[in-house]
mmCIF file with all atom_site columns, C-alpha atoms in Angstrom:
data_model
loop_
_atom_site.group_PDB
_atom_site.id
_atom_site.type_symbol
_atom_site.label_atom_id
_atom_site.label_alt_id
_atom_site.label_comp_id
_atom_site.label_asym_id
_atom_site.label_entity_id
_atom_site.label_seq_id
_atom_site.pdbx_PDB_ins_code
_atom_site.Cartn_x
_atom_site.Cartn_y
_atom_site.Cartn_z
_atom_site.occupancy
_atom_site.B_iso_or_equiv
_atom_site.pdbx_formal_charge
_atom_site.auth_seq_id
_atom_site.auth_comp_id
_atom_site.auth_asym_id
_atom_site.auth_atom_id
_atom_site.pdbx_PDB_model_num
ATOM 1  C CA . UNK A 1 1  ? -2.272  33.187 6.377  1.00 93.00 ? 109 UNK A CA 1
ATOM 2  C CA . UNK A 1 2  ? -5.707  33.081 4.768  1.00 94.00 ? 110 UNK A CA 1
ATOM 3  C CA . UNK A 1 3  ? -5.997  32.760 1.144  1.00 93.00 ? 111 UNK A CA 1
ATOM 4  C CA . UNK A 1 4  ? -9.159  34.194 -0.962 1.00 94.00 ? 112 UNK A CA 1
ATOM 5  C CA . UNK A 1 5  ? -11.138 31.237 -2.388 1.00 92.00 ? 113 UNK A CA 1
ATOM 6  C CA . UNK A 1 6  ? -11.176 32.567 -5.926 1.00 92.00 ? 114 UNK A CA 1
ATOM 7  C CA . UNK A 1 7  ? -7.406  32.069 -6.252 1.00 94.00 ? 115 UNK A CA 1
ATOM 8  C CA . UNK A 1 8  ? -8.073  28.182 -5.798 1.00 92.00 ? 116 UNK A CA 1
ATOM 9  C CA . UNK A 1 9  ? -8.814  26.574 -9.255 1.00 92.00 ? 117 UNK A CA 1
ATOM 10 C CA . UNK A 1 10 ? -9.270  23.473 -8.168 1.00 92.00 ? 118 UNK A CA 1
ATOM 11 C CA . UNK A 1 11 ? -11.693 22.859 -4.951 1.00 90.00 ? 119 UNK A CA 1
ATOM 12 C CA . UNK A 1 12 ? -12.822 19.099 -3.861 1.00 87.00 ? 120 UNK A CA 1
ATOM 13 C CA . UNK A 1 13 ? -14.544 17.621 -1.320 1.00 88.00 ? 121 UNK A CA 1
ATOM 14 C CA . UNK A 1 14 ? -12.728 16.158 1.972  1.00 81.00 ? 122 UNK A CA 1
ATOM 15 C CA . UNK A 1 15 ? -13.266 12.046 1.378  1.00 80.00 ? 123 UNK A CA 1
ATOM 16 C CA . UNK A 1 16 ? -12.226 9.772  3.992  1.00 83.00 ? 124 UNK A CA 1
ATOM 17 C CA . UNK A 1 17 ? -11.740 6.358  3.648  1.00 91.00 ? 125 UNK A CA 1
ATOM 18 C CA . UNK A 1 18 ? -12.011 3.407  6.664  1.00 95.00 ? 126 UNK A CA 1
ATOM 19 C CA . UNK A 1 19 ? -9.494  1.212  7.465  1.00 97.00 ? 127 UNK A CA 1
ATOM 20 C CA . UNK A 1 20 ? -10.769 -1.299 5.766  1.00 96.00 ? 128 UNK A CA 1
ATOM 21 C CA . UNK A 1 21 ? -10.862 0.282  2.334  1.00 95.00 ? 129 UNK A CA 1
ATOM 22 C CA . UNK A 1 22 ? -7.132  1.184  2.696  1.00 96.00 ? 130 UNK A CA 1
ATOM 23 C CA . UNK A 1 23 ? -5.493  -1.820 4.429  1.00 97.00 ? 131 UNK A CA 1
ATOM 24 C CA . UNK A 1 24 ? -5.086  -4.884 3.284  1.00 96.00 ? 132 UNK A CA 1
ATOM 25 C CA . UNK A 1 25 ? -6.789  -7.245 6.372  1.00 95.00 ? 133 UNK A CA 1
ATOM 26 C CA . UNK A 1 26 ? -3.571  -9.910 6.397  1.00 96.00 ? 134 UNK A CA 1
ATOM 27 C CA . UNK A 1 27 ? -0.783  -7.546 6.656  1.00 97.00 ? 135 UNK A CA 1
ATOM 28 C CA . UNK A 1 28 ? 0.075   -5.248 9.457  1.00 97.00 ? 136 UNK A CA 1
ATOM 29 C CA . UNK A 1 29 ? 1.525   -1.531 8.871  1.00 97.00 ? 137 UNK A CA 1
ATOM 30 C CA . UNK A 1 30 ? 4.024   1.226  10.127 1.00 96.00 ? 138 UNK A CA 1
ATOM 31 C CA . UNK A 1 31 ? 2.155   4.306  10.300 1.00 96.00 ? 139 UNK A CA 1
ATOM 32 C CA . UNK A 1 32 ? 4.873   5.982  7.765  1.00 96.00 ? 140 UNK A CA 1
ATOM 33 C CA . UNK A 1 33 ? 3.223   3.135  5.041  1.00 97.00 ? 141 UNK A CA 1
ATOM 34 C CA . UNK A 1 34 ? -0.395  4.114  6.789  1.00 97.00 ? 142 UNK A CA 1
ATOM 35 C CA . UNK A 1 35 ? 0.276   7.867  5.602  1.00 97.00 ? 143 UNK A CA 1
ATOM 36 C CA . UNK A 1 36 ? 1.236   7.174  2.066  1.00 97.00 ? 144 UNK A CA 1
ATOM 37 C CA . UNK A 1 37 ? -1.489  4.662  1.549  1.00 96.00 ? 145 UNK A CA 1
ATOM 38 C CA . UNK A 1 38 ? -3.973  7.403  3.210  1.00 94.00 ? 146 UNK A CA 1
ATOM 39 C CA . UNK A 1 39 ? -2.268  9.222  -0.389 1.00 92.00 ? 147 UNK A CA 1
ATOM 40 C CA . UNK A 1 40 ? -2.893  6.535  -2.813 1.00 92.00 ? 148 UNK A CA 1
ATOM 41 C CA . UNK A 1 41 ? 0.448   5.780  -2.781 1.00 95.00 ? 149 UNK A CA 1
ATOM 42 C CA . UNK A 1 42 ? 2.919   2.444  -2.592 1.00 96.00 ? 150 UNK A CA 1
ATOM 43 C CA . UNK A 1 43 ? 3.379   1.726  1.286  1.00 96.00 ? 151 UNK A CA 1
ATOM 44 C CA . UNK A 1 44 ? 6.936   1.250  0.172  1.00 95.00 ? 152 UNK A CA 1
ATOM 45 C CA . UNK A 1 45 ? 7.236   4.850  -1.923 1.00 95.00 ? 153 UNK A CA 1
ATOM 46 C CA . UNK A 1 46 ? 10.390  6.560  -0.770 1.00 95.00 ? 154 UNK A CA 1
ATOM 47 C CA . UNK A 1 47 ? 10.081  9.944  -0.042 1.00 94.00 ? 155 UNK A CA 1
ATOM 48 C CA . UNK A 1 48 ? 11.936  12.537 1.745  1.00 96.00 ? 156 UNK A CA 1
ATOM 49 C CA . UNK A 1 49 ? 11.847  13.702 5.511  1.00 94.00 ? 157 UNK A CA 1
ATOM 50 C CA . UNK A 1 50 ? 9.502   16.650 4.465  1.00 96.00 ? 158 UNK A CA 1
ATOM 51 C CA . UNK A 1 51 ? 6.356   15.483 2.497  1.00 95.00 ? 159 UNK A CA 1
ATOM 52 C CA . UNK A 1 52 ? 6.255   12.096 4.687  1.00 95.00 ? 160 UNK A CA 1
ATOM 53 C CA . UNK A 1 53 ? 6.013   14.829 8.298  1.00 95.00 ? 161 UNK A CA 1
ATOM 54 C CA . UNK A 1 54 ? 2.932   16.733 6.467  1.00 95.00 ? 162 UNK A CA 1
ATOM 55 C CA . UNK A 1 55 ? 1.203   12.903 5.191  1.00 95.00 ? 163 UNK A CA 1
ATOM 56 C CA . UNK A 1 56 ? 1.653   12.329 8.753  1.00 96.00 ? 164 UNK A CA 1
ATOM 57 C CA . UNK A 1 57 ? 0.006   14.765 9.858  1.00 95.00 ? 165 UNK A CA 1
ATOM 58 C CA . UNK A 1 58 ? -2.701  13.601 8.390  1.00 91.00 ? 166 UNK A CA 1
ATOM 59 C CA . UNK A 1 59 ? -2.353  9.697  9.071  1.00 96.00 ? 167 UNK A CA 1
ATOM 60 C CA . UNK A 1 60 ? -1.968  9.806  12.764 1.00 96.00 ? 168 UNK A CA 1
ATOM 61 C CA . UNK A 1 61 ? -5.362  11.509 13.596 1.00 95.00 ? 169 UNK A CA 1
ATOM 62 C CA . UNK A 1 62 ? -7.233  9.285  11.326 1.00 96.00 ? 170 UNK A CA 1
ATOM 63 C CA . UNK A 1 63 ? -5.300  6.363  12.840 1.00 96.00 ? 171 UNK A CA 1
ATOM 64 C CA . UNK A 1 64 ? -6.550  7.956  16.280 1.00 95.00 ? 172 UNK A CA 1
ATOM 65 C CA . UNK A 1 65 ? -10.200 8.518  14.982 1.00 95.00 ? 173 UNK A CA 1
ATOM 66 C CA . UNK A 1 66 ? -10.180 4.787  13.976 1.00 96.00 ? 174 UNK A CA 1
ATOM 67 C CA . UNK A 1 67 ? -8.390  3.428  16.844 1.00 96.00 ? 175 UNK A CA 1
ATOM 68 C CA . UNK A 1 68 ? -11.198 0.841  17.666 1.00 96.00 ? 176 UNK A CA 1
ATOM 69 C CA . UNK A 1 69 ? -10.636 -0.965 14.430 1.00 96.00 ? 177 UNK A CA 1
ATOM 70 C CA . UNK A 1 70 ? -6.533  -1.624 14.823 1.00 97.00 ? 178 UNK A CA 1
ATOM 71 C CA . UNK A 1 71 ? -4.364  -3.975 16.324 1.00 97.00 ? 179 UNK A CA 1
ATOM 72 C CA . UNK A 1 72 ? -1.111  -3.128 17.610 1.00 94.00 ? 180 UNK A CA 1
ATOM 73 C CA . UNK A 1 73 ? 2.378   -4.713 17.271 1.00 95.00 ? 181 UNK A CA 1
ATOM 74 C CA . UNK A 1 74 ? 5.324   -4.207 19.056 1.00 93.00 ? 182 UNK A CA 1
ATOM 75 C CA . UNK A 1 75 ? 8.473   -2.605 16.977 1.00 92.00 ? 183 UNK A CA 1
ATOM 76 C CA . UNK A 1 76 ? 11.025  -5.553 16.588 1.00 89.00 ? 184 UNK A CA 1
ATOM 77 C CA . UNK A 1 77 ? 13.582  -2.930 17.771 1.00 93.00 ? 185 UNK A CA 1
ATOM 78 C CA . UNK A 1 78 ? 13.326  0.147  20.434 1.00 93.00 ? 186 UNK A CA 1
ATOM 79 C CA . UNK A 1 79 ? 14.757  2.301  17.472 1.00 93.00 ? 187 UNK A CA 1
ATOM 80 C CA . UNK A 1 80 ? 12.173  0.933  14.848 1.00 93.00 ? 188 UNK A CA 1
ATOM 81 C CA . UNK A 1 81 ? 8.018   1.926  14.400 1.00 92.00 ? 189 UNK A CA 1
ATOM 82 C CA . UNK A 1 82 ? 5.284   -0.465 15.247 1.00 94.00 ? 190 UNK A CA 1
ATOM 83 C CA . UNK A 1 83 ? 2.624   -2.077 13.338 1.00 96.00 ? 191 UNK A CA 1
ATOM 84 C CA . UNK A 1 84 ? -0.771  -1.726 12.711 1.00 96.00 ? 192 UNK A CA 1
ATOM 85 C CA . UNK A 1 85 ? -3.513  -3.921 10.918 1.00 97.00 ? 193 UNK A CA 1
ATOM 86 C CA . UNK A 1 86 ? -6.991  -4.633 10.920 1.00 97.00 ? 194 UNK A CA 1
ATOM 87 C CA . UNK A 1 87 ? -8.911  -5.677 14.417 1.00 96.00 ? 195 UNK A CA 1
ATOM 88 C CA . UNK A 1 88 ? -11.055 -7.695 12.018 1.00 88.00 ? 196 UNK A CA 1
ATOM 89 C CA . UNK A 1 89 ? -9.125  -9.141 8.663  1.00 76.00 ? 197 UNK A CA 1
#
């Protein structure tokens, strides 16, 4: 449901970020570490099953509106997420 604007005390602007300003260009990433990076936070932050769904949320469409600048890697197990790093490190 819609919330009036003058209840909000604290409005910023959207910023996005590339790839290359939030991965490092020798490592490769799960998306999970993608989303809490996309946050400012450690890649290796736990957090529970909650708040990492909603970060992402916001991860995978950015990963998907950057696609052209990842690599892939296989998960080293079916049950296990795979990687992603820089197409250019």
């Amino acid at each position: 449901m819609p919330i009036d604007r003058d209840t909000v005390s604290d409005l910023r602007p959207l910023e996005f970020r590339t790839p290359e300003e939030v991965l490092d260009g020798d490592k490769l990433y799960t998306i999970y570490e993608i989303a809490r990076l996309l946050q400012g936070l450690d890649a290796d932050m736990e957090m529970d099953r909650p708040t990492e769904n909603i970060l992402l949320d916001w991860a995978i469409p950015w990963v998907l509106f950057h696609a052209d600048a990842f690599v892939f890697a296989e998960p080293e197990a079916d049950d296990e997420p795979g990687y992603y790093g820089l197409a250019e490190p």
